[in-house]
Amino acid sequence: MTRILIVEDEPVIAMGLEDDLKIEGYEVEVVGDGATAFGRAAGGGYDLILLDVMLPKKDGFAVCRELRQAGVRTPVVLLTARGQEIDKVLGLELGADDYVTKPFSPRELVARIKAVLRRTEGAPAPGQVYRTGDLTLDFGRFEATRRGAPVELTALEFKLLHAFVVHRGQVLTHDRIIEEVWGRDVFLTDRVIYTHINNLRRKIEANPAEPVLLVGVRGVGYRFDGE
Ligand code: CA
């Protein structure tokens, strides 16, 4: 059974979310503050975390950032307030997998959750290990190392890298990247894609300012220049 941790401090919204997700057949737990959320989520056992941004004790951004820093790669969907465009980008920079803007319909939310679960569950074949230079990517175990040291990548970053590795040497346009990683019928701005690429560069490039692996092709997209 798919387990979802709901982190929401407003009881009415939390109860609504709980009902909507239970109807869909998910096993649901609800917590109402960021500190408790971090403890639960770090303990593992969840397939997805639905994380409100505005929370007492520790806000959703801090929870998300600290989980990623702790090596927890459970997919995170942020609940943001209307008009918080900057917050959305920040959320993705902090390692969230998607966001849903309040107010949202149960149908919209469930569709987003299903999309995130689908792409994070779509793991490449076990034992598939790719090496280039000092970078090793184990797509089966979702482990990455650079110069033998672990590199913490989110599930989405692994998916993105996998698409690039499979199509290495080939320019992937923004639309192609979205299709490969997020699926069709998703609209994402170039800025969001750039944010993910930049996060990856910081993690896998020797000099992120002068990338040699994730190379930008002006006006077109990106190309992975690994072996
Ligand atoms: Ca709140």
mmCIF file of C-alpha atoms and ligand atoms in Angstrom:
data_model
loop_
_atom_site.group_PDB
_atom_site.id
_atom_site.type_symbol
_atom_site.label_atom_id
_atom_site.label_comp_id
_atom_site.label_asym_id
_atom_site.label_seq_id
_atom_site.Cartn_x
_atom_site.Cartn_y
_atom_site.Cartn_z
ATOM 1 C CA MET A 1 0.000 0.000 0.000
ATOM 2 C CA THR A 2 1.235 3.481 -0.849
ATOM 3 C CA ARG A 3 1.870 5.531 2.301
ATOM 4 C CA ILE A 4 1.627 9.305 2.258
ATOM 5 C CA LEU A 5 2.644 11.673 5.047
ATOM 6 C CA ILE A 6 0.515 14.819 5.086
ATOM 7 C CA VAL A 7 2.087 17.814 6.802
ATOM 8 C CA GLU A 8 -0.535 20.520 7.299
ATOM 9 C CA ASP A 9 -1.272 22.640 10.378
ATOM 10 C CA GLU A 10 -4.752 23.824 9.427
ATOM 11 C CA PRO A 11 -7.089 21.070 10.723
ATOM 12 C CA VAL A 12 -9.867 21.617 8.176
ATOM 13 C CA ILE A 13 -7.457 21.409 5.229
ATOM 14 C CA ALA A 14 -5.640 18.461 6.792
ATOM 15 C CA MET A 15 -8.885 16.531 7.249
ATOM 16 C CA GLY A 16 -9.936 17.304 3.687
ATOM 17 C CA LEU A 17 -6.606 16.050 2.361
ATOM 18 C CA GLU A 18 -6.804 12.941 4.496
ATOM 19 C CA ASP A 19 -10.283 12.108 3.144
ATOM 20 C CA ASP A 20 -9.335 12.826 -0.479
ATOM 21 C CA LEU A 21 -6.280 10.572 -0.336
ATOM 22 C CA LYS A 22 -7.963 7.772 1.613
ATOM 23 C CA ILE A 23 -10.698 7.645 -1.023
ATOM 24 C CA GLU A 24 -7.917 7.077 -3.578
ATOM 25 C CA GLY A 25 -6.753 4.084 -1.550
ATOM 26 C CA TYR A 26 -3.659 5.626 0.005
ATOM 27 C CA GLU A 27 -2.583 4.961 3.562
ATOM 28 C CA VAL A 28 -2.332 8.369 5.189
ATOM 29 C CA GLU A 29 -0.726 9.901 8.269
ATOM 30 C CA VAL A 30 -1.132 13.530 9.278
ATOM 31 C CA VAL A 31 1.200 15.731 11.314
ATOM 32 C CA GLY A 32 0.725 19.417 12.044
ATOM 33 C CA ASP A 33 4.155 20.988 12.420
ATOM 34 C CA GLY A 34 7.520 20.998 10.706
ATOM 35 C CA ALA A 35 9.608 19.586 13.529
ATOM 36 C CA THR A 36 7.373 16.514 13.935
ATOM 37 C CA ALA A 37 7.241 16.162 10.155
ATOM 38 C CA PHE A 38 11.007 16.038 9.897
ATOM 39 C CA GLY A 39 11.238 13.341 12.566
ATOM 40 C CA ARG A 40 8.594 11.160 10.941
ATOM 41 C CA ALA A 41 9.854 11.602 7.403
ATOM 42 C CA ALA A 42 13.488 11.001 8.364
ATOM 43 C CA GLY A 43 12.355 7.736 9.936
ATOM 44 C CA GLY A 44 11.339 6.577 6.464
ATOM 45 C CA GLY A 45 8.538 4.277 5.378
ATOM 46 C CA TYR A 46 6.648 6.824 3.273
ATOM 47 C CA ASP A 47 6.233 6.772 -0.485
ATOM 48 C CA LEU A 48 5.486 10.484 -0.671
ATOM 49 C CA ILE A 49 5.357 13.544 1.590
ATOM 50 C CA LEU A 50 2.726 16.203 1.019
ATOM 51 C CA LEU A 51 4.288 19.221 2.671
ATOM 52 C CA ASP A 52 2.652 22.560 3.390
ATOM 53 C CA VAL A 53 5.092 25.485 3.209
ATOM 54 C CA MET A 54 3.628 27.641 5.992
ATOM 55 C CA LEU A 55 4.012 25.561 9.151
ATOM 56 C CA PRO A 56 4.693 26.184 12.813
ATOM 57 C CA LYS A 57 8.118 25.361 14.329
ATOM 58 C CA LYS A 58 9.860 24.656 11.023
ATOM 59 C CA ASP A 59 8.559 25.742 7.625
ATOM 60 C CA GLY A 60 8.122 23.374 4.695
ATOM 61 C CA PHE A 61 11.217 24.658 2.891
ATOM 62 C CA ALA A 62 13.408 23.950 5.922
ATOM 63 C CA VAL A 63 11.881 20.486 6.339
ATOM 64 C CA CYS A 64 12.507 19.700 2.674
ATOM 65 C CA ARG A 65 16.070 21.010 2.702
ATOM 66 C CA GLU A 66 16.972 19.182 5.903
ATOM 67 C CA LEU A 67 15.488 15.915 4.654
ATOM 68 C CA ARG A 68 17.578 16.090 1.483
ATOM 69 C CA GLN A 69 20.667 16.999 3.510
ATOM 70 C CA ALA A 70 19.967 13.959 5.674
ATOM 71 C CA GLY A 71 19.902 11.791 2.538
ATOM 72 C CA VAL A 72 16.128 11.182 2.602
ATOM 73 C CA ARG A 73 14.985 10.927 -1.008
ATOM 74 C CA THR A 74 11.262 10.359 -0.459
ATOM 75 C CA PRO A 75 9.372 12.397 -3.077
ATOM 76 C CA VAL A 76 8.074 15.708 -1.715
ATOM 77 C CA VAL A 77 5.098 17.653 -3.081
ATOM 78 C CA LEU A 78 4.889 21.160 -1.631
ATOM 79 C CA LEU A 79 1.633 22.974 -0.939
ATOM 80 C CA THR A 80 2.208 26.640 -1.720
ATOM 81 C CA ALA A 81 -0.043 29.688 -1.533
ATOM 82 C CA ARG A 82 -1.335 31.400 -4.637
ATOM 83 C CA GLY A 83 1.090 33.780 -6.305
ATOM 84 C CA GLN A 84 4.209 32.417 -4.605
ATOM 85 C CA GLU A 85 6.105 31.959 -7.882
ATOM 86 C CA ILE A 86 9.457 32.572 -6.215
ATOM 87 C CA ASP A 87 8.588 30.108 -3.488
ATOM 88 C CA LYS A 88 7.895 27.427 -6.062
ATOM 89 C CA VAL A 89 11.321 27.814 -7.647
ATOM 90 C CA LEU A 90 12.912 27.906 -4.215
ATOM 91 C CA GLY A 91 11.069 24.734 -3.308
ATOM 92 C CA LEU A 92 12.452 22.906 -6.317
ATOM 93 C CA GLU A 93 15.927 24.225 -5.549
ATOM 94 C CA LEU A 94 15.572 22.733 -2.087
ATOM 95 C CA GLY A 95 14.836 19.325 -3.537
ATOM 96 C CA ALA A 96 11.033 19.152 -3.781
ATOM 97 C CA ASP A 97 9.677 17.068 -6.665
ATOM 98 C CA ASP A 98 6.605 19.152 -7.425
ATOM 99 C CA TYR A 99 4.254 21.682 -5.918
ATOM 100 C CA VAL A 100 0.521 22.312 -5.864
ATOM 101 C CA THR A 101 -0.850 25.802 -5.370
ATOM 102 C CA LYS A 102 -3.648 26.436 -2.875
ATOM 103 C CA PRO A 103 -6.552 26.449 -3.409
ATOM 104 C CA PHE A 104 -6.541 23.227 -5.422
ATOM 105 C CA SER A 105 -9.177 20.683 -6.329
ATOM 106 C CA PRO A 106 -8.853 17.150 -4.910
ATOM 107 C CA ARG A 107 -8.715 15.908 -8.495
ATOM 108 C CA GLU A 108 -5.772 18.168 -9.363
ATOM 109 C CA LEU A 109 -3.893 17.160 -6.227
ATOM 110 C CA VAL A 110 -4.413 13.439 -6.773
ATOM 111 C CA ALA A 111 -3.291 13.783 -10.408
ATOM 112 C CA ARG A 112 -0.065 15.484 -9.293
ATOM 113 C CA ILE A 113 0.587 12.883 -6.611
ATOM 114 C CA LYS A 114 0.056 10.059 -9.091
ATOM 115 C CA ALA A 115 2.393 11.729 -11.600
ATOM 116 C CA VAL A 116 5.153 12.119 -8.991
ATOM 117 C CA LEU A 117 4.750 8.531 -7.780
ATOM 118 C CA ARG A 118 4.777 7.264 -11.361
ATOM 119 C CA ARG A 119 8.011 8.990 -12.293
ATOM 120 C CA THR A 120 9.816 8.216 -9.053
ATOM 121 C CA GLU A 121 8.765 4.567 -9.235
ATOM 122 C CA GLY A 122 9.899 4.291 -12.834
ATOM 123 C CA ALA A 123 13.367 3.175 -11.793
ATOM 124 C CA PRO A 124 15.818 1.981 -14.427
ATOM 125 C CA ALA A 125 16.842 -1.681 -14.434
ATOM 126 C CA PRO A 126 18.582 -2.852 -11.253
ATOM 127 C CA GLY A 127 22.341 -3.175 -11.431
ATOM 128 C CA GLN A 128 22.621 -0.619 -14.198
ATOM 129 C CA VAL A 129 25.803 1.270 -13.383
ATOM 130 C CA TYR A 130 27.177 4.089 -15.503
ATOM 131 C CA ARG A 131 30.623 5.631 -15.141
ATOM 132 C CA THR A 132 32.190 8.681 -16.715
ATOM 133 C CA GLY A 133 35.358 10.327 -15.437
ATOM 134 C CA ASP A 134 35.181 10.368 -11.652
ATOM 135 C CA LEU A 135 31.372 10.053 -11.586
ATOM 136 C CA THR A 136 29.580 6.749 -10.971
ATOM 137 C CA LEU A 137 25.802 6.440 -11.166
ATOM 138 C CA ASP A 138 24.091 3.300 -9.929
ATOM 139 C CA PHE A 139 20.575 3.600 -11.334
ATOM 140 C CA GLY A 140 19.446 0.398 -9.682
ATOM 141 C CA ARG A 141 20.386 1.420 -6.164
ATOM 142 C CA PHE A 142 19.846 5.159 -6.670
ATOM 143 C CA GLU A 143 23.382 5.841 -5.518
ATOM 144 C CA ALA A 144 25.845 8.291 -6.971
ATOM 145 C CA THR A 145 29.499 8.845 -6.138
ATOM 146 C CA ARG A 146 32.106 11.341 -7.268
ATOM 147 C CA ARG A 147 35.756 10.532 -6.602
ATOM 148 C CA GLY A 148 34.437 7.753 -4.386
ATOM 149 C CA ALA A 149 32.421 10.142 -2.182
ATOM 150 C CA PRO A 150 28.607 9.853 -2.079
ATOM 151 C CA VAL A 151 26.611 12.475 -3.982
ATOM 152 C CA GLU A 152 23.089 13.065 -2.672
ATOM 153 C CA LEU A 153 20.627 13.172 -5.562
ATOM 154 C CA THR A 154 16.843 13.417 -5.366
ATOM 155 C CA ALA A 155 14.669 10.877 -7.178
ATOM 156 C CA LEU A 156 13.893 13.538 -9.761
ATOM 157 C CA GLU A 157 17.576 14.336 -10.274
ATOM 158 C CA PHE A 158 18.258 10.648 -10.854
ATOM 159 C CA LYS A 159 15.478 10.509 -13.417
ATOM 160 C CA LEU A 160 16.837 13.607 -15.135
ATOM 161 C CA LEU A 161 20.384 12.234 -15.202
ATOM 162 C CA HIS A 162 19.129 8.898 -16.467
ATOM 163 C CA ALA A 163 17.439 10.623 -19.427
ATOM 164 C CA PHE A 164 20.665 12.471 -20.206
ATOM 165 C CA VAL A 165 22.836 9.367 -19.865
ATOM 166 C CA VAL A 166 20.557 7.339 -22.131
ATOM 167 C CA HIS A 167 20.705 10.112 -24.745
ATOM 168 C CA ARG A 168 24.289 11.201 -24.134
ATOM 169 C CA GLY A 169 25.905 13.260 -26.851
ATOM 170 C CA GLN A 170 22.447 14.313 -28.038
ATOM 171 C CA VAL A 171 20.869 17.714 -27.402
ATOM 172 C CA LEU A 172 17.666 17.405 -25.395
ATOM 173 C CA THR A 173 15.281 20.312 -25.914
ATOM 174 C CA HIS A 174 13.238 21.675 -23.014
ATOM 175 C CA ASP A 175 10.146 19.904 -24.342
ATOM 176 C CA ARG A 176 12.029 16.643 -24.683
ATOM 177 C CA ILE A 177 13.394 16.919 -21.145
ATOM 178 C CA ILE A 178 9.902 17.538 -19.781
ATOM 179 C CA GLU A 179 8.529 14.589 -21.734
ATOM 180 C CA GLU A 180 11.331 12.291 -20.566
ATOM 181 C CA VAL A 181 11.267 13.286 -16.938
ATOM 182 C CA TRP A 182 7.845 14.671 -16.093
ATOM 183 C CA GLY A 183 5.763 13.174 -18.877
ATOM 184 C CA ARG A 184 3.534 14.813 -21.479
ATOM 185 C CA ASP A 185 0.863 17.367 -20.588
ATOM 186 C CA VAL A 186 3.058 19.093 -18.033
ATOM 187 C CA PHE A 187 3.920 22.756 -18.390
ATOM 188 C CA LEU A 188 7.164 23.894 -16.820
ATOM 189 C CA THR A 189 9.008 27.130 -17.426
ATOM 190 C CA ASP A 190 12.589 27.109 -18.729
ATOM 191 C CA ARG A 191 13.562 28.563 -15.373
ATOM 192 C CA VAL A 192 12.388 25.447 -13.529
ATOM 193 C CA ILE A 193 14.378 23.173 -15.830
ATOM 194 C CA TYR A 194 17.405 25.441 -15.506
ATOM 195 C CA THR A 195 17.087 25.228 -11.727
ATOM 196 C CA HIS A 196 17.219 21.427 -11.798
ATOM 197 C CA ILE A 197 20.135 21.429 -14.263
ATOM 198 C CA ASN A 198 22.009 23.880 -12.068
ATOM 199 C CA ASN A 199 21.392 21.784 -8.950
ATOM 200 C CA LEU A 200 22.780 18.776 -10.792
ATOM 201 C CA ARG A 201 25.812 20.715 -12.011
ATOM 202 C CA ARG A 202 26.619 21.712 -8.443
ATOM 203 C CA LYS A 203 26.569 18.039 -7.492
ATOM 204 C CA ILE A 204 28.339 16.338 -10.400
ATOM 205 C CA GLU A 205 30.585 18.922 -12.096
ATOM 206 C CA ALA A 206 34.158 19.636 -10.941
ATOM 207 C CA ASN A 207 33.491 23.300 -11.738
ATOM 208 C CA PRO A 208 29.733 23.994 -11.931
ATOM 209 C CA ALA A 209 30.393 27.415 -13.522
ATOM 210 C CA GLU A 210 32.201 25.707 -16.423
ATOM 211 C CA PRO A 211 30.184 22.505 -16.934
ATOM 212 C CA VAL A 212 31.748 19.771 -19.049
ATOM 213 C CA LEU A 213 29.090 17.094 -18.446
ATOM 214 C CA LEU A 214 25.767 18.964 -18.504
ATOM 215 C CA VAL A 215 26.455 21.372 -21.321
ATOM 216 C CA GLY A 216 23.970 24.101 -22.265
ATOM 217 C CA VAL A 217 23.217 24.595 -25.942
ATOM 218 C CA ARG A 218 22.010 28.160 -26.237
ATOM 219 C CA GLY A 219 18.397 28.498 -27.276
ATOM 220 C CA VAL A 220 17.938 24.744 -27.697
ATOM 221 C CA GLY A 221 18.464 22.781 -24.518
ATOM 222 C CA TYR A 222 21.147 20.665 -22.860
ATOM 223 C CA ARG A 223 23.521 17.877 -23.824
ATOM 224 C CA PHE A 224 25.249 15.303 -21.627
ATOM 225 C CA ASP A 225 28.859 14.906 -22.712
ATOM 226 C CA GLY A 226 29.805 11.839 -20.648
ATOM 227 C CA GLU A 227 31.649 8.865 -22.124
HETATM 228 CA CA CA B 1 -0.161 26.112 6.850
#
